[in-house]
Tab-separated table of C-alpha atoms in Angstrom:
chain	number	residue	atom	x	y	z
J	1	UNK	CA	-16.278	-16.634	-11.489
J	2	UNK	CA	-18.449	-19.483	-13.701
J	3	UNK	CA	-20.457	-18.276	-15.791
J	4	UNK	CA	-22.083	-15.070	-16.620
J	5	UNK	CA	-24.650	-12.750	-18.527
J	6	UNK	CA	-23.977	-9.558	-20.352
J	7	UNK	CA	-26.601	-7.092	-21.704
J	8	UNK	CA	-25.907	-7.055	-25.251
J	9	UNK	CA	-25.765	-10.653	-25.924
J	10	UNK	CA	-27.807	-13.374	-24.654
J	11	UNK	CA	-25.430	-16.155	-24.364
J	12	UNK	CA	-23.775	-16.983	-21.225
J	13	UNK	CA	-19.618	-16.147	-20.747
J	14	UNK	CA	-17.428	-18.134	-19.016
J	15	UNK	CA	-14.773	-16.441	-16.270
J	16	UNK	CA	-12.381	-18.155	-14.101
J	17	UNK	CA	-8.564	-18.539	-13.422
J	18	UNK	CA	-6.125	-21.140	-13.647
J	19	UNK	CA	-2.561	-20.717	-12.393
J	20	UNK	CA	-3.013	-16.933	-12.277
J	21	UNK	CA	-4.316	-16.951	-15.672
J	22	UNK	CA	-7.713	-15.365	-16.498
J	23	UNK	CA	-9.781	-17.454	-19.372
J	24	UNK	CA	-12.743	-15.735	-20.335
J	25	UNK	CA	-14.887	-15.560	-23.667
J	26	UNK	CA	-18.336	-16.709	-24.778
J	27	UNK	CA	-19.590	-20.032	-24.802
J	28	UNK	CA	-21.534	-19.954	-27.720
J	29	UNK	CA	-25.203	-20.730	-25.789
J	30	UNK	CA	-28.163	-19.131	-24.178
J	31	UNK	CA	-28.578	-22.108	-22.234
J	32	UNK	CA	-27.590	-22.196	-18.829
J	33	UNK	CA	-27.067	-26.087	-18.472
J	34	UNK	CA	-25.004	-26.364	-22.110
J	35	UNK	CA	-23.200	-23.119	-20.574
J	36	UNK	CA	-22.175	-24.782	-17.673
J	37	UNK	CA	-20.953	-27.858	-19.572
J	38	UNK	CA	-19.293	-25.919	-21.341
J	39	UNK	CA	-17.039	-24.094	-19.028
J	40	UNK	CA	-16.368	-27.341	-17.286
J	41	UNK	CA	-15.057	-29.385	-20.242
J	42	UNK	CA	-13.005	-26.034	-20.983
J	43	UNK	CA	-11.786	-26.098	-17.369
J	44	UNK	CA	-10.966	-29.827	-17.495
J	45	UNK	CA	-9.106	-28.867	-20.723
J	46	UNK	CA	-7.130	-26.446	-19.499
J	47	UNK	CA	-5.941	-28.575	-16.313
J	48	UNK	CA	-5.102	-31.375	-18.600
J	49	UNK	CA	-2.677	-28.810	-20.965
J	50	UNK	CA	-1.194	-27.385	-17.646
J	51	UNK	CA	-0.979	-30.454	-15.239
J	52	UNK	CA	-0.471	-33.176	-17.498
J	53	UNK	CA	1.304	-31.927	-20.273
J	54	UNK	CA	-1.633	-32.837	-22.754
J	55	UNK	CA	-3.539	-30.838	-25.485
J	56	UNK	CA	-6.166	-31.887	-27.907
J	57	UNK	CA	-5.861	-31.272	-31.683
J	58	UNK	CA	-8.001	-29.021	-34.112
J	59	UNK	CA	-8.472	-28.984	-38.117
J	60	UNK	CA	-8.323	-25.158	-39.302
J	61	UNK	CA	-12.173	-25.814	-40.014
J	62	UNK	CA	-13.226	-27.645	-36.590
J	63	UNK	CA	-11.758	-23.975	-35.273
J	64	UNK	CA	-13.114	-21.478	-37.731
J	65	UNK	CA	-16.342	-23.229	-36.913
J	66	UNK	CA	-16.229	-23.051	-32.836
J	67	UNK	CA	-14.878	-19.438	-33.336
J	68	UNK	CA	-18.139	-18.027	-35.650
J	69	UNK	CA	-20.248	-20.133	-33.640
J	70	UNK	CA	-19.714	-17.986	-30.761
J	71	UNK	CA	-19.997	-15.057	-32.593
J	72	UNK	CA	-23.433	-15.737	-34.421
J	73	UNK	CA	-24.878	-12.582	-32.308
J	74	UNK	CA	-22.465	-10.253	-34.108
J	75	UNK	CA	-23.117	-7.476	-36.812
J	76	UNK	CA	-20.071	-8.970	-39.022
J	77	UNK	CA	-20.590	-12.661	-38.587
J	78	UNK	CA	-21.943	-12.855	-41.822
J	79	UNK	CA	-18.441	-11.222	-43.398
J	80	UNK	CA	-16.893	-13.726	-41.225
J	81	UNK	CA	-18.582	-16.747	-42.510
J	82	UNK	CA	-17.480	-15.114	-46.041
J	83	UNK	CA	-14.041	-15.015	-45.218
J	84	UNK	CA	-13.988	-18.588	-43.993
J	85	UNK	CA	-15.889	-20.070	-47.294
J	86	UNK	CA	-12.987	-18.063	-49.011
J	87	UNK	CA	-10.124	-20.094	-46.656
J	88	UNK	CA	-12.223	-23.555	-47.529
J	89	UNK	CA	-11.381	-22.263	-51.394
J	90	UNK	CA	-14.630	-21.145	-52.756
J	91	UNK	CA	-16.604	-18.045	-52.633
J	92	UNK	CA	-20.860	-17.381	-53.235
J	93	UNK	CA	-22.124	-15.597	-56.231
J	94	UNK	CA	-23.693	-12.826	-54.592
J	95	UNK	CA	-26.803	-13.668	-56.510
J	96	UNK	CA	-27.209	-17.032	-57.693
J	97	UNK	CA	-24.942	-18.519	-54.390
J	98	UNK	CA	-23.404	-20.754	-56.744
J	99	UNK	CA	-20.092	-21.422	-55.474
J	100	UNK	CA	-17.055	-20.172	-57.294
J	101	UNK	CA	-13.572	-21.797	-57.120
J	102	UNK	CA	-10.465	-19.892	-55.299
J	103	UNK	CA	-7.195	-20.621	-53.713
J	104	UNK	CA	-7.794	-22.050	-49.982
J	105	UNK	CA	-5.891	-23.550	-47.165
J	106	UNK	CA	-6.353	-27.604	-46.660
J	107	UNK	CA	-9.184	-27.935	-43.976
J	108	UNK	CA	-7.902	-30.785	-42.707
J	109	UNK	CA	-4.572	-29.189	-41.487
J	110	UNK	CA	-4.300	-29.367	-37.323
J	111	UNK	CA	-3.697	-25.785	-36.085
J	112	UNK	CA	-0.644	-27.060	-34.659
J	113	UNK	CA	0.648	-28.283	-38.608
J	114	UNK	CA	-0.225	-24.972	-39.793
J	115	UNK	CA	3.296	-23.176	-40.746
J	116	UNK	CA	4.475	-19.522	-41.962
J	117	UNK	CA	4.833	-20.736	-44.989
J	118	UNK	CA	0.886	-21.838	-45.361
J	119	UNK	CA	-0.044	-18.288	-44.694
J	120	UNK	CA	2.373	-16.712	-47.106
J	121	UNK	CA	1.173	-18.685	-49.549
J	122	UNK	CA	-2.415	-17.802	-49.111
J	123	UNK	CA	-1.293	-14.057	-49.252
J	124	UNK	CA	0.607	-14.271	-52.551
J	125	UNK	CA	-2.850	-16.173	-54.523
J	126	UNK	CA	-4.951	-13.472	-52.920
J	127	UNK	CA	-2.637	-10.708	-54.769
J	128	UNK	CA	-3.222	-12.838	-57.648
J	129	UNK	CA	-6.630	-12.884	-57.306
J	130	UNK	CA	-6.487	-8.830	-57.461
J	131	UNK	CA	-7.621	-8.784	-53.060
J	132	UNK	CA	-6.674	-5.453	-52.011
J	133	UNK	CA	-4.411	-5.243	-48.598
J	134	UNK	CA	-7.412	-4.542	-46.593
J	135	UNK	CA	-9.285	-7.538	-47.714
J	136	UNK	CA	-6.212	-9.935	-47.041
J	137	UNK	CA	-5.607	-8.023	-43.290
J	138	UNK	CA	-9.308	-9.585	-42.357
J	139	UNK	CA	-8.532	-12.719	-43.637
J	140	UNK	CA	-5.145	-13.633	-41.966
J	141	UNK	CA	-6.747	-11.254	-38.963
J	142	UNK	CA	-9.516	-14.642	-38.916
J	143	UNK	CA	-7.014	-17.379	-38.656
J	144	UNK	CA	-4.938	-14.813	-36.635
J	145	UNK	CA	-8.069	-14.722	-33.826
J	146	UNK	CA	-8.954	-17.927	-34.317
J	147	UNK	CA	-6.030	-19.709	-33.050
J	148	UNK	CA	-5.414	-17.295	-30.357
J	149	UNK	CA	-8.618	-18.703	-29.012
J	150	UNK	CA	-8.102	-22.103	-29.790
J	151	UNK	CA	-4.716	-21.450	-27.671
J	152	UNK	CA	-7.381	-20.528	-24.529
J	153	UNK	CA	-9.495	-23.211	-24.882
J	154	UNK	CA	-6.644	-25.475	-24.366
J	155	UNK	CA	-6.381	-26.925	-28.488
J	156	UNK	CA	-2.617	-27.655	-29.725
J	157	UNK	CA	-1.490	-24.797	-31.751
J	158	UNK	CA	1.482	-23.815	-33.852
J	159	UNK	CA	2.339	-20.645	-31.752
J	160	UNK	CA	5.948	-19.831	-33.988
J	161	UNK	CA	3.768	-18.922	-36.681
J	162	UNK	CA	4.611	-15.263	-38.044
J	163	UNK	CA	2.070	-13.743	-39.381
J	164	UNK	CA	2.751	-10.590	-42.257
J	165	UNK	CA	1.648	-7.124	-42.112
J	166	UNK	CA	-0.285	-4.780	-44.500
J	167	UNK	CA	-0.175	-1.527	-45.699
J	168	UNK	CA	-3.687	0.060	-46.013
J	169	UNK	CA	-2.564	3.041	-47.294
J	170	UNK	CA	-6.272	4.347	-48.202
J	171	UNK	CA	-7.603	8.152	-47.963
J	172	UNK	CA	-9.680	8.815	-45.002
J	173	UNK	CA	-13.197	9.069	-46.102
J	174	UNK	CA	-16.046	11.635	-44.259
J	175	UNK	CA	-18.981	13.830	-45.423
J	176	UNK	CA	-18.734	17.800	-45.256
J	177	UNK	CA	-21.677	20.237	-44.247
J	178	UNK	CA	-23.100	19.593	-48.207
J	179	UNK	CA	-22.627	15.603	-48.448
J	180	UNK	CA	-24.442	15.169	-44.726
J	181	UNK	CA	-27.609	17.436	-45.820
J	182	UNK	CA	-28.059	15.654	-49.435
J	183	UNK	CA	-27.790	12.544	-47.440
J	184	UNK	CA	-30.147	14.067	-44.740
J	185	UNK	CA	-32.505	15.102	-47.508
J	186	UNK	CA	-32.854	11.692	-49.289
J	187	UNK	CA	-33.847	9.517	-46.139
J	188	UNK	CA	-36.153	12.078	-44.479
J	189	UNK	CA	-39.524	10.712	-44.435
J	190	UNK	CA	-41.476	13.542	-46.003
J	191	UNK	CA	-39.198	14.092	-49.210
J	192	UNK	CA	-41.097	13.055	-52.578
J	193	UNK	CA	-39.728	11.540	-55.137
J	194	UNK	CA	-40.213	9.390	-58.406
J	195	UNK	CA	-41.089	5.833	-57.153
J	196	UNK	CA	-42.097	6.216	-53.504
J	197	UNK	CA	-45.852	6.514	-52.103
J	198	UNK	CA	-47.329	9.574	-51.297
J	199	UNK	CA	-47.207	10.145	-47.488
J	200	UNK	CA	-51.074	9.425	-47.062
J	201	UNK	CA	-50.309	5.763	-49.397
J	202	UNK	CA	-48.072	4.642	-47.439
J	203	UNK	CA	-48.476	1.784	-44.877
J	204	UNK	CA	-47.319	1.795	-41.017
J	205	UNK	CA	-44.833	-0.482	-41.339
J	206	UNK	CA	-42.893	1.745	-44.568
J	207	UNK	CA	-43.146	4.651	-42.668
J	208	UNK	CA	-41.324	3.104	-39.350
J	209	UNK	CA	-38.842	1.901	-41.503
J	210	UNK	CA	-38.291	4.890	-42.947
J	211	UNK	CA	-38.236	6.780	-39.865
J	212	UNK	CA	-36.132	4.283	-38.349
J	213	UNK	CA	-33.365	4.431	-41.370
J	214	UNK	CA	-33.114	8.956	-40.963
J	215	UNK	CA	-33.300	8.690	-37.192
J	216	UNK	CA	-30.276	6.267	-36.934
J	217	UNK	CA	-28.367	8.266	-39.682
J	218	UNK	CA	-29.075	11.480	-37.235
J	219	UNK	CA	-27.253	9.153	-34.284
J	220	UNK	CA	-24.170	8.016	-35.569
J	221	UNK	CA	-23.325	11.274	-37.214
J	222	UNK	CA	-24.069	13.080	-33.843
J	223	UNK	CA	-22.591	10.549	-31.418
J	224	UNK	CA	-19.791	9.045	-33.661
J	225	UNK	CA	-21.077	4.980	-32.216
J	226	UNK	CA	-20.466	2.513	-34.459
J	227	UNK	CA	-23.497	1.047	-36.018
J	228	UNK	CA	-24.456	-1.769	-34.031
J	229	UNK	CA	-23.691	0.130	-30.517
J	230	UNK	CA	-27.043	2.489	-31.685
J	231	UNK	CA	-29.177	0.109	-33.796
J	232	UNK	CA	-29.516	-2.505	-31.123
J	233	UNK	CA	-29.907	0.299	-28.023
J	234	UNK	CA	-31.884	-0.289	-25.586
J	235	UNK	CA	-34.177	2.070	-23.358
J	236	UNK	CA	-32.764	0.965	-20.483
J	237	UNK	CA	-29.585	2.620	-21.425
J	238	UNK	CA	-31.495	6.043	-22.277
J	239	UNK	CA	-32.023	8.886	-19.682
J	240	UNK	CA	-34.286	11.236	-22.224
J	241	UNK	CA	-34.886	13.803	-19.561
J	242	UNK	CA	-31.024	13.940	-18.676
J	243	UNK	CA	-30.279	13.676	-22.858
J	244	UNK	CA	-27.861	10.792	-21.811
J	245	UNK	CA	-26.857	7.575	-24.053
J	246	UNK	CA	-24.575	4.621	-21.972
J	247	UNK	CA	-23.089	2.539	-24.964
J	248	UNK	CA	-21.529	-0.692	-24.386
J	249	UNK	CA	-19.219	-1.120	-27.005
J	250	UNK	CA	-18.700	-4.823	-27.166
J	251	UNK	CA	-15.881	-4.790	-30.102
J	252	UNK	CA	-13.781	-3.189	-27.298
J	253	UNK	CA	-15.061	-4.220	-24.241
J	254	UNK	CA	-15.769	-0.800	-22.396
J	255	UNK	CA	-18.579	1.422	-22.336
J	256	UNK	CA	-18.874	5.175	-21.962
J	257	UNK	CA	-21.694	7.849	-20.850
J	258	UNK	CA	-22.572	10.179	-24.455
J	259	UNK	CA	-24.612	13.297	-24.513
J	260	UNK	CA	-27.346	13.828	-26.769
J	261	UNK	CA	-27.223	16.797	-29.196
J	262	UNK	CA	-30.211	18.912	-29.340
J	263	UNK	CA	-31.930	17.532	-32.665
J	264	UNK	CA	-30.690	13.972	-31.724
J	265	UNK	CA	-32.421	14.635	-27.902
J	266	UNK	CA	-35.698	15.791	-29.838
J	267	UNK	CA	-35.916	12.114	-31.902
J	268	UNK	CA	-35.020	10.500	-28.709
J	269	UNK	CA	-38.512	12.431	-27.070
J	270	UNK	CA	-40.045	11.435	-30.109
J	271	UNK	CA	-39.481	7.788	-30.603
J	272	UNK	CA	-39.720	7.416	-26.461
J	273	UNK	CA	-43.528	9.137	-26.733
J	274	UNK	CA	-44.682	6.770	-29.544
J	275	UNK	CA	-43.164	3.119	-28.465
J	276	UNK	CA	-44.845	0.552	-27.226
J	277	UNK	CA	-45.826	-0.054	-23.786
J	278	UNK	CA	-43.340	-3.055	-23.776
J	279	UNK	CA	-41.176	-1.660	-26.197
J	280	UNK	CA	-37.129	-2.831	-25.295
J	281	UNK	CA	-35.330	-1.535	-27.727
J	282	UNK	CA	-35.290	1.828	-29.693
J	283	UNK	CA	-35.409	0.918	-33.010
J	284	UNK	CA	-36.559	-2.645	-33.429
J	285	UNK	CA	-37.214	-5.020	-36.057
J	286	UNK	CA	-40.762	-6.329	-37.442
J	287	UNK	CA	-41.059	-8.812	-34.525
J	288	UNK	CA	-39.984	-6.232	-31.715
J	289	UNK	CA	-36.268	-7.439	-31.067
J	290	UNK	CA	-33.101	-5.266	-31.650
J	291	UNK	CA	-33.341	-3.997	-35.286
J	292	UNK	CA	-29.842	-5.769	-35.731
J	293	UNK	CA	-27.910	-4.980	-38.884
J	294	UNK	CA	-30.064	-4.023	-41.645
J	295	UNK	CA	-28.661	-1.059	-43.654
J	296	UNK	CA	-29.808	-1.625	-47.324
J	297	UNK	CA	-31.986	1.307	-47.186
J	298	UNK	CA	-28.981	3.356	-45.827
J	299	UNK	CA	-27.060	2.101	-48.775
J	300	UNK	CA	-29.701	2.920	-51.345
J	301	UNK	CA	-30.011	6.679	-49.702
J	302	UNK	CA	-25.962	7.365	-50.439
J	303	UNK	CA	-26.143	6.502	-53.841
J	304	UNK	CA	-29.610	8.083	-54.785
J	305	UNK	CA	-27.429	11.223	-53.056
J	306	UNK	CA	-25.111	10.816	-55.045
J	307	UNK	CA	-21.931	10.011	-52.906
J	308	UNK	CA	-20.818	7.167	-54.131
J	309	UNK	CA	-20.760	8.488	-57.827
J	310	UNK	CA	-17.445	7.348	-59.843
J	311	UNK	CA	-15.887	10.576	-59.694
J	312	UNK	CA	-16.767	11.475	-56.284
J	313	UNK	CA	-15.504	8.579	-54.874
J	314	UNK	CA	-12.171	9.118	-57.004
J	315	UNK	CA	-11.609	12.604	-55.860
J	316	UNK	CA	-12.485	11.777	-52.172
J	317	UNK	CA	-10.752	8.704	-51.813
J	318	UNK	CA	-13.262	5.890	-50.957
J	319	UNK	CA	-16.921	4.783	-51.109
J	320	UNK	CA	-19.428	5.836	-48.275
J	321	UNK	CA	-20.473	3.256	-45.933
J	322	UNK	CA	-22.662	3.350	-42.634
J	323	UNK	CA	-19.116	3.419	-40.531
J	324	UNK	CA	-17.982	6.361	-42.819
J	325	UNK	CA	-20.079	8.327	-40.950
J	326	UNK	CA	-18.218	7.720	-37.615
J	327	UNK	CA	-15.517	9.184	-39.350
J	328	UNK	CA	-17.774	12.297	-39.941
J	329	UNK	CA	-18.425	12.814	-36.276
J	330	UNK	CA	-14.628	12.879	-35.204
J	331	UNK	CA	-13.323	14.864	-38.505
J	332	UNK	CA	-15.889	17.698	-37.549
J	333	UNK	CA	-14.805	17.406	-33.894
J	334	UNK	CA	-11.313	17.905	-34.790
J	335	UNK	CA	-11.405	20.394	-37.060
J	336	UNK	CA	-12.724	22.842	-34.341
J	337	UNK	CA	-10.365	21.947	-32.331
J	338	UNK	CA	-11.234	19.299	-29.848
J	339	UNK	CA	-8.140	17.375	-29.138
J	340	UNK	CA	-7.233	13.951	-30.581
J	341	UNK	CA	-7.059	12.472	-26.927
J	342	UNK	CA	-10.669	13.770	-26.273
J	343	UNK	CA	-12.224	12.017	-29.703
J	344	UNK	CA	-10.591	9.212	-28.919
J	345	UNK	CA	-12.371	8.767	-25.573
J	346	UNK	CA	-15.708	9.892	-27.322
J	347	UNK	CA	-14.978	6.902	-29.685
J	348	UNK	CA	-13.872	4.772	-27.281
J	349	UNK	CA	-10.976	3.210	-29.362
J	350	UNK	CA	-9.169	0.626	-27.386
J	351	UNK	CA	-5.585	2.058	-28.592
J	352	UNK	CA	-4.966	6.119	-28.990
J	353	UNK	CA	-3.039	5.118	-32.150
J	354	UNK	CA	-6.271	4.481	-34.308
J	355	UNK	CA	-7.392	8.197	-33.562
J	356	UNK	CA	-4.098	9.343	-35.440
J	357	UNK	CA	-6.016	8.739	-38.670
J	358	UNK	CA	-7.814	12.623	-37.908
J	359	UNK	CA	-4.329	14.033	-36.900
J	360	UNK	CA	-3.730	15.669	-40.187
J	361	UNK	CA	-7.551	17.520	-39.762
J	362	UNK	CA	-6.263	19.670	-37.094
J	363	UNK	CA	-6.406	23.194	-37.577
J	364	UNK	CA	-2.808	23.913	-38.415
J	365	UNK	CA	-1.299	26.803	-36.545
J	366	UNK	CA	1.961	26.605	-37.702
J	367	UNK	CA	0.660	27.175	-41.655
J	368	UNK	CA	-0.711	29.847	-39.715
J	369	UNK	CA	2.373	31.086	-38.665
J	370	UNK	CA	4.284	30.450	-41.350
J	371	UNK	CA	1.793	32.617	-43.196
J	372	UNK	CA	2.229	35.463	-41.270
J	373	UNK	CA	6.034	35.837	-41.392
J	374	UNK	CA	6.289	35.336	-45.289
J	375	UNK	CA	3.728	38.141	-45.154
J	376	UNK	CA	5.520	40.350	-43.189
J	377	UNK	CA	8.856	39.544	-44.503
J	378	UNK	CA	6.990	40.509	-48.484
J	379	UNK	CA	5.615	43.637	-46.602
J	380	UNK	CA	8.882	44.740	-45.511
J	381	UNK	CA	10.392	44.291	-49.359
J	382	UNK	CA	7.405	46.072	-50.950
J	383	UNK	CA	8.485	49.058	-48.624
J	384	UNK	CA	12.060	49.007	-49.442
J	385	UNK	CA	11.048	49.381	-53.130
């Protein structure tokens, strides 16, 4: 037990067990020494809530604070730090940063003050505020989180709290055969176009980037990973020769064994003959870390391909983001076929349930069927007459 390292991050986790109780989670440092503090005060904590009946308080912001802290190393900490500007009761002008005024919860409140009727209220001004459902789910989902881990590290909390539920009643969104080519077309390094240097104008660094943004496009739409799992790979978890990929996936705590497709294996051959000799990662950043999240050039691709036009994203449902295209991989997998159990362990969802979202993609045999008796029940009249 103690502490402990994991590959994808590089702050130590603490492990041990208290009255048959397992406590685990990260504690927010790469240094050994603060590490080890820090699962002893939590320790000491914890025997003092058990033993001796006693538990420390925590404002709402002393907790949203020790919760992002210890997810800095994240792709969506920065939508978390959002969402907890928005519960302080201001927001950032996505340009000028100015801060701009909205409903918020007190940040003075102890978690163990916080009622029902605190969170109710912050729903009904986000509906005023025009939030849709999904928007609100993340934000009660961060207080939600948050105090279940203030409850582990041994802080009083108000655990009668109920929390509501939201309908997120949005269209699934994917790209067919025509959508993935455009998009194909319009981040492939060698396609001209009004604005961009020449191939021979170009300097190293544009044309990695560039490389970089098609060849990570060509992964998650041929292994279904989410984003981060592939843009922070290492080559340590890469068997070229075998065509293997082993993703961690840290939002869900288990890690699986992918094959590479054949165009996906040839990039892999590629980028493994032209990195460096102490190259860690394959696709990495100007100063030769994990390229973390950086998809702005993604972004730009989609909408110079036109996907995210007003009318297309009214008649498919939804905008196209770097995760929609995780939704691509599975949609074509069940559509020929492959069975909703099998995508889901190719995903690696946690729960089953979430790969019910493809359910109605399945090739339906009993239209099928249904087909063929109206058909031979109309043959069978046309002969009579």
């Amino acid at each position: 037990m103690g502490i402990s390292k994991r590959s994808n991050s590089s702050n130590w986790y603490y492990q041990f067990q208290v009255r048959g109780k397992k406590y685990l989670g990260s504690t927010g440092t790469a240094n050994r020494t603060k590490a080890l503090q820090v699962e002893r005060e939590l320790r000491t904590k914890i025997h003092a809530e058990l033993f001796l009946g006693q538990a420390e308080t925590i404002t709402l912001e002393a907790a949203l604070k020790l919760y992002l802290d210890a997810r800095k190393t994240i792709p969506y900490h920065s939508g978390m730090l959002a969402i907890s500007r928005k519960l302080a009761g201001y927001k950032l002008h996505p340009k000028t940063k100015e801060k701009i005024p909205c409903y918020g919860l007190s940040q003075n409140i102890h978690l163990h003050e916080l009622q029902t009727r605190d969170i109710e209220r912050l729903v009904q001004r986000r509906k005023a505020e025009g939030d849709a459902p999904a928007t609100m789910k993340h934000e009660v989902g961060l207080i939600r989180s948050t105090m279940k881990e203030m409850i582990k590290l041994g802080y009083r909390v108000n655990r009668e709290i109920i929390f509501p539920t939201f309908k997120t009643t949005s269209r699934l969104r994917y790209l067919d055969e025509a959508e993935e080519a455009a998009l194909l077309r319009e981040l492939n390094p060698e396609t001209l176009r009004d604005g961009l240097k020449s191939l021979e104008t170009r300097n190293s660094e544009m044309q990695r980037n560039m490389q970089d943004n098609y060849d990570i496009v060509v992964a998650l739409l041929d292994t279904g990973c989410r984003y981060s799992e592939i843009a922070n790979i290492p080559w340590s978890a890469v068997d070229v020769e075998a065509g293997t990929i082993h993703v961690y996936r840290s939002k869900v705590s288990n890690e699986d064994h992918l094959h590479m497709t054949a165009r996906l294996r040839e990039i892999f051959r590629r980028r493994h003959a032209n990195k460096k000799p102490d190259g860690r990662y394959v696709f990495e950043n100007k100063q030769g870390n994990e390229r973390g999240y950086s998809t702005q050039a993604i972004k730009k691709a989609i909408d110079r391909a036109g996907l995210n036009a007003p009318d297309v994203v009214k008649e498919k449902g939804g905008k196209v983001t770097a995760h929609v295209l995780r939704h691509s991989y599975a949609s074509k997998l069940v559509k020929h076929g492959v069975s909703l159990f099998e995508v889901s362990v190719l995903l690696g969802h946690s729960d089953p349930k979430m790969t019910q979202r493809y359910a109605h993609l399945a090739p339906n045999d009993a239209s099928r069927k249904a087909v063929g008796i109206i058909d031979s029940i109309q043959a069978k009249v046309s002969a009579i007459e």
